[in-house]
JSON list of C-alpha atoms in Angstrom, two decimals:
[
{"chain": "A", "resi": 1, "resn": "GLY", "atom": "CA", "xyz": [15.65, -9.23, -9.68]},
{"chain": "A", "resi": 2, "resn": "ALA", "atom": "CA", "xyz": [13.96, -6.07, -11.34]},
{"chain": "A", "resi": 3, "resn": "GLY", "atom": "CA", "xyz": [11.20, -4.42, -9.03]},
{"chain": "A", "resi": 4, "resn": "VAL", "atom": "CA", "xyz": [7.77, -3.56, -10.02]},
{"chain": "A", "resi": 5, "resn": "SER", "atom": "CA", "xyz": [7.60, -0.83, -13.13]},
{"chain": "A", "resi": 6, "resn": "GLN", "atom": "CA", "xyz": [4.87, 1.38, -13.72]},
{"chain": "A", "resi": 7, "resn": "SER", "atom": "CA", "xyz": [4.79, 3.76, -16.78]},
{"chain": "A", "resi": 8, "resn": "PRO", "atom": "CA", "xyz": [4.56, 6.83, -17.27]},
{"chain": "A", "resi": 9, "resn": "ARG", "atom": "CA", "xyz": [6.01, 7.98, -14.29]},
{"chain": "A", "resi": 10, "resn": "TYR", "atom": "CA", "xyz": [3.85, 11.25, -14.93]},
{"chain": "A", "resi": 11, "resn": "LYS", "atom": "CA", "xyz": [1.03, 12.18, -17.04]},
{"chain": "A", "resi": 12, "resn": "VAL", "atom": "CA", "xyz": [-0.59, 15.28, -17.58]},
{"chain": "A", "resi": 13, "resn": "ALA", "atom": "CA", "xyz": [-4.14, 14.75, -19.24]},
{"chain": "A", "resi": 14, "resn": "LYS", "atom": "CA", "xyz": [-7.12, 17.31, -20.28]},
{"chain": "A", "resi": 15, "resn": "ARG", "atom": "CA", "xyz": [-10.58, 16.83, -18.26]},
{"chain": "A", "resi": 16, "resn": "GLY", "atom": "CA", "xyz": [-12.09, 14.36, -20.56]},
{"chain": "A", "resi": 17, "resn": "GLN", "atom": "CA", "xyz": [-9.57, 12.78, -21.64]},
{"chain": "A", "resi": 18, "resn": "ASP", "atom": "CA", "xyz": [-8.68, 8.74, -21.87]},
{"chain": "A", "resi": 19, "resn": "VAL", "atom": "CA", "xyz": [-5.28, 7.30, -19.93]},
{"chain": "A", "resi": 20, "resn": "ALA", "atom": "CA", "xyz": [-4.04, 4.29, -19.59]},
{"chain": "A", "resi": 21, "resn": "LEU", "atom": "CA", "xyz": [-1.21, 3.73, -17.35]},
{"chain": "A", "resi": 22, "resn": "ARG", "atom": "CA", "xyz": [0.69, 0.30, -17.16]},
{"chain": "A", "resi": 23, "resn": "CYS", "atom": "CA", "xyz": [1.97, -2.07, -14.37]},
{"chain": "A", "resi": 24, "resn": "ASP", "atom": "CA", "xyz": [4.84, -4.36, -14.97]},
{"chain": "A", "resi": 25, "resn": "PRO", "atom": "CA", "xyz": [4.71, -6.50, -11.70]},
{"chain": "A", "resi": 26, "resn": "ILE", "atom": "CA", "xyz": [7.85, -8.57, -10.76]},
{"chain": "A", "resi": 27, "resn": "SER", "atom": "CA", "xyz": [8.30, -11.70, -12.87]},
{"chain": "A", "resi": 28, "resn": "GLY", "atom": "CA", "xyz": [6.78, -14.72, -11.20]},
{"chain": "A", "resi": 29, "resn": "HIS", "atom": "CA", "xyz": [4.05, -13.07, -9.31]},
{"chain": "A", "resi": 30, "resn": "VAL", "atom": "CA", "xyz": [0.37, -14.32, -9.51]},
{"chain": "A", "resi": 31, "resn": "SER", "atom": "CA", "xyz": [-1.27, -11.75, -7.64]},
{"chain": "A", "resi": 32, "resn": "LEU", "atom": "CA", "xyz": [-1.20, -7.36, -8.91]},
{"chain": "A", "resi": 33, "resn": "PHE", "atom": "CA", "xyz": [-2.85, -5.06, -7.05]},
{"chain": "A", "resi": 34, "resn": "TRP", "atom": "CA", "xyz": [-3.43, -1.26, -7.86]},
{"chain": "A", "resi": 35, "resn": "TYR", "atom": "CA", "xyz": [-4.17, 1.25, -5.77]},
{"chain": "A", "resi": 36, "resn": "GLN", "atom": "CA", "xyz": [-5.05, 5.39, -5.46]},
{"chain": "A", "resi": 37, "resn": "GLN", "atom": "CA", "xyz": [-2.72, 7.52, -3.05]},
{"chain": "A", "resi": 38, "resn": "ALA", "atom": "CA", "xyz": [-4.06, 10.95, -2.49]},
{"chain": "A", "resi": 39, "resn": "LEU", "atom": "CA", "xyz": [-1.93, 13.61, -0.99]},
{"chain": "A", "resi": 40, "resn": "GLY", "atom": "CA", "xyz": [-0.86, 13.11, 2.59]},
{"chain": "A", "resi": 41, "resn": "GLN", "atom": "CA", "xyz": [-3.13, 10.07, 2.62]},
{"chain": "A", "resi": 42, "resn": "GLY", "atom": "CA", "xyz": [-2.34, 6.15, 2.60]},
{"chain": "A", "resi": 43, "resn": "PRO", "atom": "CA", "xyz": [-2.83, 4.14, -0.91]},
{"chain": "A", "resi": 44, "resn": "GLU", "atom": "CA", "xyz": [-6.38, 3.33, -0.92]},
{"chain": "A", "resi": 45, "resn": "PHE", "atom": "CA", "xyz": [-7.23, 0.14, -2.66]},
{"chain": "A", "resi": 46, "resn": "LEU", "atom": "CA", "xyz": [-8.58, -0.36, -6.76]},
{"chain": "A", "resi": 47, "resn": "THR", "atom": "CA", "xyz": [-8.52, -3.63, -7.67]},
{"chain": "A", "resi": 48, "resn": "TYR", "atom": "CA", "xyz": [-6.74, -7.10, -7.09]},
{"chain": "A", "resi": 49, "resn": "PHE", "atom": "CA", "xyz": [-5.77, -9.88, -10.00]},
{"chain": "A", "resi": 50, "resn": "GLN", "atom": "CA", "xyz": [-4.64, -13.20, -9.17]},
{"chain": "A", "resi": 51, "resn": "ASN", "atom": "CA", "xyz": [-3.41, -13.89, -12.73]},
{"chain": "A", "resi": 52, "resn": "GLU", "atom": "CA", "xyz": [-5.70, -13.24, -15.71]},
{"chain": "A", "resi": 53, "resn": "ALA", "atom": "CA", "xyz": [-8.96, -13.12, -12.81]},
{"chain": "A", "resi": 54, "resn": "GLN", "atom": "CA", "xyz": [-9.76, -9.54, -12.06]},
{"chain": "A", "resi": 55, "resn": "LEU", "atom": "CA", "xyz": [-11.41, -11.15, -8.78]},
{"chain": "A", "resi": 56, "resn": "ASP", "atom": "CA", "xyz": [-12.37, -8.05, -6.95]},
{"chain": "A", "resi": 57, "resn": "LYS", "atom": "CA", "xyz": [-12.77, -4.68, -8.15]},
{"chain": "A", "resi": 58, "resn": "SER", "atom": "CA", "xyz": [-14.50, -2.64, -5.35]},
{"chain": "A", "resi": 59, "resn": "GLY", "atom": "CA", "xyz": [-12.46, -0.17, -4.94]},
{"chain": "A", "resi": 60, "resn": "LEU", "atom": "CA", "xyz": [-12.84, 1.37, -8.76]},
{"chain": "A", "resi": 61, "resn": "PRO", "atom": "CA", "xyz": [-14.55, 4.40, -7.57]},
{"chain": "A", "resi": 62, "resn": "SER", "atom": "CA", "xyz": [-16.74, 4.66, -11.30]},
{"chain": "A", "resi": 63, "resn": "ASP", "atom": "CA", "xyz": [-17.41, 2.75, -13.96]},
{"chain": "A", "resi": 64, "resn": "ARG", "atom": "CA", "xyz": [-14.88, 5.35, -16.03]},
{"chain": "A", "resi": 65, "resn": "PHE", "atom": "CA", "xyz": [-12.06, 3.01, -13.98]},
{"chain": "A", "resi": 66, "resn": "PHE", "atom": "CA", "xyz": [-11.25, -0.09, -15.80]},
{"chain": "A", "resi": 67, "resn": "ALA", "atom": "CA", "xyz": [-8.25, -2.88, -15.36]},
{"chain": "A", "resi": 68, "resn": "GLU", "atom": "CA", "xyz": [-6.84, -5.42, -17.14]},
{"chain": "A", "resi": 69, "resn": "ARG", "atom": "CA", "xyz": [-4.57, -8.48, -16.89]},
{"chain": "A", "resi": 70, "resn": "PRO", "atom": "CA", "xyz": [-5.02, -10.36, -20.15]},
{"chain": "A", "resi": 71, "resn": "GLU", "atom": "CA", "xyz": [-2.27, -12.48, -19.79]},
{"chain": "A", "resi": 72, "resn": "GLY", "atom": "CA", "xyz": [-1.71, -12.66, -16.47]},
{"chain": "A", "resi": 73, "resn": "SER", "atom": "CA", "xyz": [1.53, -10.22, -16.25]},
{"chain": "A", "resi": 74, "resn": "VAL", "atom": "CA", "xyz": [1.69, -6.84, -17.49]},
{"chain": "A", "resi": 75, "resn": "SER", "atom": "CA", "xyz": [-1.83, -4.32, -16.37]},
{"chain": "A", "resi": 76, "resn": "THR", "atom": "CA", "xyz": [-3.48, -1.68, -17.50]},
{"chain": "A", "resi": 77, "resn": "LEU", "atom": "CA", "xyz": [-5.23, 0.59, -15.41]},
{"chain": "A", "resi": 78, "resn": "LYS", "atom": "CA", "xyz": [-7.74, 2.58, -18.29]},
{"chain": "A", "resi": 79, "resn": "ILE", "atom": "CA", "xyz": [-9.61, 5.92, -16.91]},
{"chain": "A", "resi": 80, "resn": "GLN", "atom": "CA", "xyz": [-11.73, 7.20, -19.19]},
{"chain": "A", "resi": 81, "resn": "ARG", "atom": "CA", "xyz": [-13.02, 11.02, -19.22]},
{"chain": "A", "resi": 82, "resn": "THR", "atom": "CA", "xyz": [-10.66, 11.86, -16.90]},
{"chain": "A", "resi": 83, "resn": "GLN", "atom": "CA", "xyz": [-11.97, 14.02, -13.87]},
{"chain": "A", "resi": 84, "resn": "GLN", "atom": "CA", "xyz": [-9.98, 16.55, -11.61]},
{"chain": "A", "resi": 85, "resn": "GLU", "atom": "CA", "xyz": [-10.79, 14.45, -8.89]},
{"chain": "A", "resi": 86, "resn": "ASP", "atom": "CA", "xyz": [-8.66, 12.26, -10.58]},
{"chain": "A", "resi": 87, "resn": "SER", "atom": "CA", "xyz": [-5.27, 13.47, -10.08]},
{"chain": "A", "resi": 88, "resn": "ALA", "atom": "CA", "xyz": [-3.44, 11.32, -7.46]},
{"chain": "A", "resi": 89, "resn": "VAL", "atom": "CA", "xyz": [-0.50, 8.42, -7.88]},
{"chain": "A", "resi": 90, "resn": "TYR", "atom": "CA", "xyz": [-1.67, 5.80, -8.85]},
{"chain": "A", "resi": 91, "resn": "LEU", "atom": "CA", "xyz": [0.51, 2.49, -7.26]},
{"chain": "A", "resi": 92, "resn": "CYS", "atom": "CA", "xyz": [0.81, -0.70, -8.62]},
{"chain": "A", "resi": 93, "resn": "ALA", "atom": "CA", "xyz": [1.99, -3.97, -6.71]},
{"chain": "A", "resi": 94, "resn": "SER", "atom": "CA", "xyz": [2.41, -7.39, -6.51]},
{"chain": "A", "resi": 95, "resn": "SER", "atom": "CA", "xyz": [2.52, -10.64, -4.56]},
{"chain": "A", "resi": 96, "resn": "LEU", "atom": "CA", "xyz": [4.23, -13.90, -4.95]},
{"chain": "A", "resi": 97, "resn": "VAL", "atom": "CA", "xyz": [1.22, -15.45, -3.07]},
{"chain": "A", "resi": 98, "resn": "ARG", "atom": "CA", "xyz": [-1.62, -16.68, -4.38]},
{"chain": "A", "resi": 99, "resn": "ALA", "atom": "CA", "xyz": [-3.98, -14.57, -2.16]},
{"chain": "A", "resi": 100, "resn": "ARG", "atom": "CA", "xyz": [-4.50, -11.75, -0.24]},
{"chain": "A", "resi": 101, "resn": "GLY", "atom": "CA", "xyz": [-3.07, -10.57, 3.22]},
{"chain": "A", "resi": 102, "resn": "TYR", "atom": "CA", "xyz": [0.55, -11.19, 2.00]},
{"chain": "A", "resi": 103, "resn": "GLU", "atom": "CA", "xyz": [3.85, -9.05, 1.42]},
{"chain": "A", "resi": 104, "resn": "GLN", "atom": "CA", "xyz": [3.41, -6.98, -1.54]},
{"chain": "A", "resi": 105, "resn": "TYR", "atom": "CA", "xyz": [5.46, -4.76, -3.40]},
{"chain": "A", "resi": 106, "resn": "PHE", "atom": "CA", "xyz": [5.25, -1.63, -4.74]},
{"chain": "A", "resi": 107, "resn": "GLY", "atom": "CA", "xyz": [6.22, -0.13, -7.85]},
{"chain": "A", "resi": 108, "resn": "PRO", "atom": "CA", "xyz": [7.13, 3.81, -8.32]},
{"chain": "A", "resi": 109, "resn": "GLY", "atom": "CA", "xyz": [3.48, 4.86, -9.08]},
{"chain": "A", "resi": 110, "resn": "THR", "atom": "CA", "xyz": [2.26, 6.83, -11.95]},
{"chain": "A", "resi": 111, "resn": "ARG", "atom": "CA", "xyz": [1.32, 10.33, -10.65]},
{"chain": "A", "resi": 112, "resn": "LEU", "atom": "CA", "xyz": [-1.81, 11.81, -13.07]},
{"chain": "A", "resi": 113, "resn": "THR", "atom": "CA", "xyz": [-2.47, 15.17, -13.16]},
{"chain": "A", "resi": 114, "resn": "VAL", "atom": "CA", "xyz": [-5.91, 16.32, -14.61]},
{"chain": "A", "resi": 115, "resn": "THR", "atom": "CA", "xyz": [-6.36, 19.70, -15.70]},
{"chain": "B", "resi": 1, "resn": "GLN", "atom": "CA", "xyz": [-12.88, 0.13, 9.01]},
{"chain": "B", "resi": 2, "resn": "GLN", "atom": "CA", "xyz": [-9.25, 2.02, 7.96]},
{"chain": "B", "resi": 3, "resn": "PRO", "atom": "CA", "xyz": [-6.52, 1.22, 11.14]},
{"chain": "B", "resi": 4, "resn": "VAL", "atom": "CA", "xyz": [-5.56, 4.35, 13.35]},
{"chain": "B", "resi": 5, "resn": "GLN", "atom": "CA", "xyz": [-2.22, 5.39, 13.32]},
{"chain": "B", "resi": 6, "resn": "SER", "atom": "CA", "xyz": [-0.41, 7.25, 16.41]},
{"chain": "B", "resi": 7, "resn": "PRO", "atom": "CA", "xyz": [1.18, 9.25, 16.64]},
{"chain": "B", "resi": 8, "resn": "GLN", "atom": "CA", "xyz": [0.82, 11.60, 13.33]},
{"chain": "B", "resi": 9, "resn": "ALA", "atom": "CA", "xyz": [4.35, 12.77, 13.11]},
{"chain": "B", "resi": 10, "resn": "VAL", "atom": "CA", "xyz": [7.43, 12.02, 15.17]},
{"chain": "B", "resi": 11, "resn": "ILE", "atom": "CA", "xyz": [10.71, 14.02, 15.23]},
{"chain": "B", "resi": 12, "resn": "LEU", "atom": "CA", "xyz": [13.79, 12.61, 16.35]},
{"chain": "B", "resi": 13, "resn": "ARG", "atom": "CA", "xyz": [17.52, 13.25, 17.14]},
{"chain": "B", "resi": 14, "resn": "GLU", "atom": "CA", "xyz": [19.84, 10.15, 15.66]},
{"chain": "B", "resi": 15, "resn": "GLY", "atom": "CA", "xyz": [19.85, 7.89, 18.11]},
{"chain": "B", "resi": 16, "resn": "GLU", "atom": "CA", "xyz": [16.73, 7.97, 19.72]},
{"chain": "B", "resi": 17, "resn": "ASP", "atom": "CA", "xyz": [13.79, 5.40, 19.38]},
{"chain": "B", "resi": 18, "resn": "ALA", "atom": "CA", "xyz": [10.71, 6.05, 18.33]},
{"chain": "B", "resi": 19, "resn": "VAL", "atom": "CA", "xyz": [7.39, 3.43, 18.55]},
{"chain": "B", "resi": 20, "resn": "ILE", "atom": "CA", "xyz": [4.24, 3.74, 15.73]},
{"chain": "B", "resi": 21, "resn": "ASN", "atom": "CA", "xyz": [1.08, 2.31, 16.86]},
{"chain": "B", "resi": 22, "resn": "CYS", "atom": "CA", "xyz": [-1.49, 1.10, 14.86]},
{"chain": "B", "resi": 23, "resn": "SER", "atom": "CA", "xyz": [-4.95, -0.49, 15.69]},
{"chain": "B", "resi": 24, "resn": "SER", "atom": "CA", "xyz": [-8.26, -1.55, 14.25]},
{"chain": "B", "resi": 25, "resn": "SER", "atom": "CA", "xyz": [-11.68, -2.06, 15.84]},
{"chain": "B", "resi": 26, "resn": "LYS", "atom": "CA", "xyz": [-11.80, -5.48, 13.54]},
{"chain": "B", "resi": 27, "resn": "ALA", "atom": "CA", "xyz": [-10.76, -9.14, 13.53]},
{"chain": "B", "resi": 28, "resn": "LEU", "atom": "CA", "xyz": [-7.37, -8.94, 11.76]},
{"chain": "B", "resi": 29, "resn": "TYR", "atom": "CA", "xyz": [-5.24, -11.70, 9.32]},
{"chain": "B", "resi": 30, "resn": "SER", "atom": "CA", "xyz": [-2.09, -9.86, 9.16]},
{"chain": "B", "resi": 31, "resn": "VAL", "atom": "CA", "xyz": [-0.58, -5.97, 9.86]},
{"chain": "B", "resi": 32, "resn": "HIS", "atom": "CA", "xyz": [1.43, -4.85, 7.02]},
{"chain": "B", "resi": 33, "resn": "TRP", "atom": "CA", "xyz": [4.71, -1.98, 7.73]},
{"chain": "B", "resi": 34, "resn": "TYR", "atom": "CA", "xyz": [5.82, 0.23, 4.86]},
{"chain": "B", "resi": 35, "resn": "ARG", "atom": "CA", "xyz": [8.04, 3.14, 4.99]},
{"chain": "B", "resi": 36, "resn": "GLN", "atom": "CA", "xyz": [7.68, 5.82, 2.26]},
{"chain": "B", "resi": 37, "resn": "LYS", "atom": "CA", "xyz": [9.89, 8.67, 1.20]},
{"chain": "B", "resi": 38, "resn": "HIS", "atom": "CA", "xyz": [8.11, 11.80, -0.57]},
{"chain": "B", "resi": 39, "resn": "GLY", "atom": "CA", "xyz": [7.99, 10.80, -4.06]},
{"chain": "B", "resi": 40, "resn": "GLU", "atom": "CA", "xyz": [8.75, 7.12, -3.99]},
{"chain": "B", "resi": 41, "resn": "ALA", "atom": "CA", "xyz": [7.08, 4.07, -3.82]},
{"chain": "B", "resi": 42, "resn": "PRO", "atom": "CA", "xyz": [6.53, 2.49, -0.43]},
{"chain": "B", "resi": 43, "resn": "VAL", "atom": "CA", "xyz": [8.87, -0.07, 0.58]},
{"chain": "B", "resi": 44, "resn": "PHE", "atom": "CA", "xyz": [8.33, -3.10, 2.52]},
{"chain": "B", "resi": 45, "resn": "LEU", "atom": "CA", "xyz": [9.65, -3.59, 5.97]},
{"chain": "B", "resi": 46, "resn": "MET", "atom": "CA", "xyz": [7.53, -6.64, 7.53]},
{"chain": "B", "resi": 47, "resn": "ILE", "atom": "CA", "xyz": [4.25, -8.70, 7.82]},
{"chain": "B", "resi": 48, "resn": "LEU", "atom": "CA", "xyz": [2.68, -9.68, 11.21]},
{"chain": "B", "resi": 49, "resn": "LEU", "atom": "CA", "xyz": [0.00, -12.15, 10.69]},
{"chain": "B", "resi": 50, "resn": "LYS", "atom": "CA", "xyz": [-2.49, -13.26, 13.08]},
{"chain": "B", "resi": 51, "resn": "GLY", "atom": "CA", "xyz": [-1.56, -15.56, 16.02]},
{"chain": "B", "resi": 52, "resn": "GLY", "atom": "CA", "xyz": [0.43, -12.96, 17.66]},
{"chain": "B", "resi": 53, "resn": "GLU", "atom": "CA", "xyz": [3.76, -12.90, 16.92]},
{"chain": "B", "resi": 54, "resn": "GLN", "atom": "CA", "xyz": [6.88, -10.56, 17.05]},
{"chain": "B", "resi": 55, "resn": "LYS", "atom": "CA", "xyz": [9.25, -9.85, 14.02]},
{"chain": "B", "resi": 56, "resn": "GLY", "atom": "CA", "xyz": [12.22, -8.13, 13.77]},
{"chain": "B", "resi": 57, "resn": "HIS", "atom": "CA", "xyz": [15.08, -7.02, 11.32]},
{"chain": "B", "resi": 58, "resn": "ASP", "atom": "CA", "xyz": [18.57, -4.94, 12.28]},
{"chain": "B", "resi": 59, "resn": "LYS", "atom": "CA", "xyz": [17.10, -1.73, 14.61]},
{"chain": "B", "resi": 60, "resn": "ILE", "atom": "CA", "xyz": [13.51, -2.19, 13.17]},
{"chain": "B", "resi": 61, "resn": "SER", "atom": "CA", "xyz": [11.09, -4.47, 14.97]},
{"chain": "B", "resi": 62, "resn": "ALA", "atom": "CA", "xyz": [7.52, -5.41, 15.23]},
{"chain": "B", "resi": 63, "resn": "SER", "atom": "CA", "xyz": [4.59, -6.63, 17.57]},
{"chain": "B", "resi": 64, "resn": "PHE", "atom": "CA", "xyz": [1.12, -7.79, 16.88]},
{"chain": "B", "resi": 65, "resn": "ASN", "atom": "CA", "xyz": [-1.27, -8.12, 19.80]},
{"chain": "B", "resi": 66, "resn": "GLU", "atom": "CA", "xyz": [-3.83, -10.33, 18.25]},
{"chain": "B", "resi": 67, "resn": "LYS", "atom": "CA", "xyz": [-6.58, -9.75, 21.51]},
{"chain": "B", "resi": 68, "resn": "LYS", "atom": "CA", "xyz": [-6.51, -5.66, 21.39]},
{"chain": "B", "resi": 69, "resn": "GLN", "atom": "CA", "xyz": [-5.92, -6.09, 17.54]},
{"chain": "B", "resi": 70, "resn": "GLN", "atom": "CA", "xyz": [-2.66, -4.00, 17.58]},
{"chain": "B", "resi": 71, "resn": "SER", "atom": "CA", "xyz": [0.57, -3.15, 16.37]},
{"chain": "B", "resi": 72, "resn": "SER", "atom": "CA", "xyz": [3.38, -1.71, 16.67]},
{"chain": "B", "resi": 73, "resn": "LEU", "atom": "CA", "xyz": [6.80, -0.39, 15.07]},
{"chain": "B", "resi": 74, "resn": "TYR", "atom": "CA", "xyz": [9.79, 0.04, 16.98]},
{"chain": "B", "resi": 75, "resn": "LEU", "atom": "CA", "xyz": [12.75, 2.14, 15.28]},
{"chain": "B", "resi": 76, "resn": "THR", "atom": "CA", "xyz": [15.79, 1.34, 18.12]},
{"chain": "B", "resi": 77, "resn": "ALA", "atom": "CA", "xyz": [18.59, 4.28, 17.73]},
{"chain": "B", "resi": 78, "resn": "SER", "atom": "CA", "xyz": [17.55, 5.90, 14.79]},
{"chain": "B", "resi": 79, "resn": "GLN", "atom": "CA", "xyz": [19.64, 6.95, 11.49]},
{"chain": "B", "resi": 80, "resn": "LEU", "atom": "CA", "xyz": [18.56, 9.43, 9.58]},
{"chain": "B", "resi": 81, "resn": "SER", "atom": "CA", "xyz": [17.63, 7.05, 6.86]},
{"chain": "B", "resi": 82, "resn": "TYR", "atom": "CA", "xyz": [14.40, 6.00, 8.95]},
{"chain": "B", "resi": 83, "resn": "SER", "atom": "CA", "xyz": [12.87, 9.44, 7.85]},
{"chain": "B", "resi": 84, "resn": "GLY", "atom": "CA", "xyz": [10.13, 9.11, 5.96]},
{"chain": "B", "resi": 85, "resn": "THR", "atom": "CA", "xyz": [6.53, 8.71, 6.23]},
{"chain": "B", "resi": 86, "resn": "TYR", "atom": "CA", "xyz": [5.32, 4.78, 8.22]},
{"chain": "B", "resi": 87, "resn": "PHE", "atom": "CA", "xyz": [1.35, 3.19, 6.73]},
{"chain": "B", "resi": 88, "resn": "CYS", "atom": "CA", "xyz": [0.17, 0.50, 8.74]},
{"chain": "B", "resi": 89, "resn": "GLY", "atom": "CA", "xyz": [-2.01, -1.85, 6.52]},
{"chain": "B", "resi": 90, "resn": "THR", "atom": "CA", "xyz": [-4.32, -4.08, 8.09]},
{"chain": "B", "resi": 91, "resn": "ALA", "atom": "CA", "xyz": [-6.43, -6.73, 6.44]},
{"chain": "B", "resi": 92, "resn": "LEU", "atom": "CA", "xyz": [-9.56, -8.38, 7.93]},
{"chain": "B", "resi": 93, "resn": "HIS", "atom": "CA", "xyz": [-10.06, -12.31, 8.36]},
{"chain": "B", "resi": 94, "resn": "ASN", "atom": "CA", "xyz": [-12.98, -13.17, 7.19]},
{"chain": "B", "resi": 95, "resn": "ARG", "atom": "CA", "xyz": [-13.92, -15.98, 9.14]},
{"chain": "B", "resi": 96, "resn": "ASN", "atom": "CA", "xyz": [-16.49, -17.67, 6.60]},
{"chain": "B", "resi": 97, "resn": "THR", "atom": "CA", "xyz": [-13.55, -18.00, 3.83]},
{"chain": "B", "resi": 98, "resn": "GLY", "atom": "CA", "xyz": [-10.78, -18.03, 6.24]},
{"chain": "B", "resi": 99, "resn": "THR", "atom": "CA", "xyz": [-9.03, -15.57, 3.80]},
{"chain": "B", "resi": 100, "resn": "ALA", "atom": "CA", "xyz": [-7.74, -12.13, 4.06]},
{"chain": "B", "resi": 101, "resn": "SER", "atom": "CA", "xyz": [-9.60, -9.20, 2.75]},
{"chain": "B", "resi": 102, "resn": "LYS", "atom": "CA", "xyz": [-8.16, -6.46, 0.80]},
{"chain": "B", "resi": 103, "resn": "LEU", "atom": "CA", "xyz": [-5.22, -4.47, 2.88]},
{"chain": "B", "resi": 104, "resn": "THR", "atom": "CA", "xyz": [-7.02, -0.96, 3.92]},
{"chain": "B", "resi": 105, "resn": "PHE", "atom": "CA", "xyz": [-3.87, 1.72, 4.92]},
{"chain": "B", "resi": 106, "resn": "GLY", "atom": "CA", "xyz": [-3.55, 4.10, 8.05]},
{"chain": "B", "resi": 107, "resn": "THR", "atom": "CA", "xyz": [-3.39, 7.83, 7.26]},
{"chain": "B", "resi": 108, "resn": "GLY", "atom": "CA", "xyz": [0.69, 7.49, 7.98]},
{"chain": "B", "resi": 109, "resn": "THR", "atom": "CA", "xyz": [3.37, 8.61, 10.98]},
{"chain": "B", "resi": 110, "resn": "ARG", "atom": "CA", "xyz": [5.45, 10.99, 9.37]},
{"chain": "B", "resi": 111, "resn": "LEU", "atom": "CA", "xyz": [9.11, 10.90, 10.60]},
{"chain": "B", "resi": 112, "resn": "GLN", "atom": "CA", "xyz": [11.49, 13.08, 10.96]},
{"chain": "B", "resi": 113, "resn": "VAL", "atom": "CA", "xyz": [15.17, 12.25, 12.19]},
{"chain": "B", "resi": 114, "resn": "THR", "atom": "CA", "xyz": [17.84, 15.03, 12.15]},
{"chain": "B", "resi": 115, "resn": "LEU", "atom": "CA", "xyz": [21.42, 15.51, 13.74]}
]
């Protein structure tokens, strides 16, 4: 079946603009994760959903970052008043298992550049 | 709590073997291995759960030493397609709940296979 998809693939925003990044997980996958990946680094955890419930948002860097998954499927990561340090690739991953610690399948990511 | 990967980079000739190591100072619930090519999503390779085990498919295998909290990824008879950055991700074991924490990734090992 189809893998995890993300849109847009590339986003350029002027500093101060709001952006919304979308993630379509693999159908039937209960768990959904957002990560931020800086150039040359491994992905860093942002937040975790189990169905529509956001169970862990400890990795969100500031209150400008907000994520939702209202119907337990598609998820949106919103960044308000973007700053240059927000420039990174934002990865979404999903997992069939209703728990963390199990295999996750990643989408291609959204490369955000804040100018 | 970020796992430590070694080596940072390795260059191989096609057909040669390589070992990538991942170690943690904390008790692990699971170790995940991913390969990421430039500009692409991390691709899931395998997961090893606590209890100490070894897994493999084709010419890629991995081991997990629970006592040492270390995992090693073994690439045998490397192919050009093995080139990329390898990340280990570790989930800690929450002894109170018996569940896993968020996935934390190492800084990666850049592998280049040449003719």
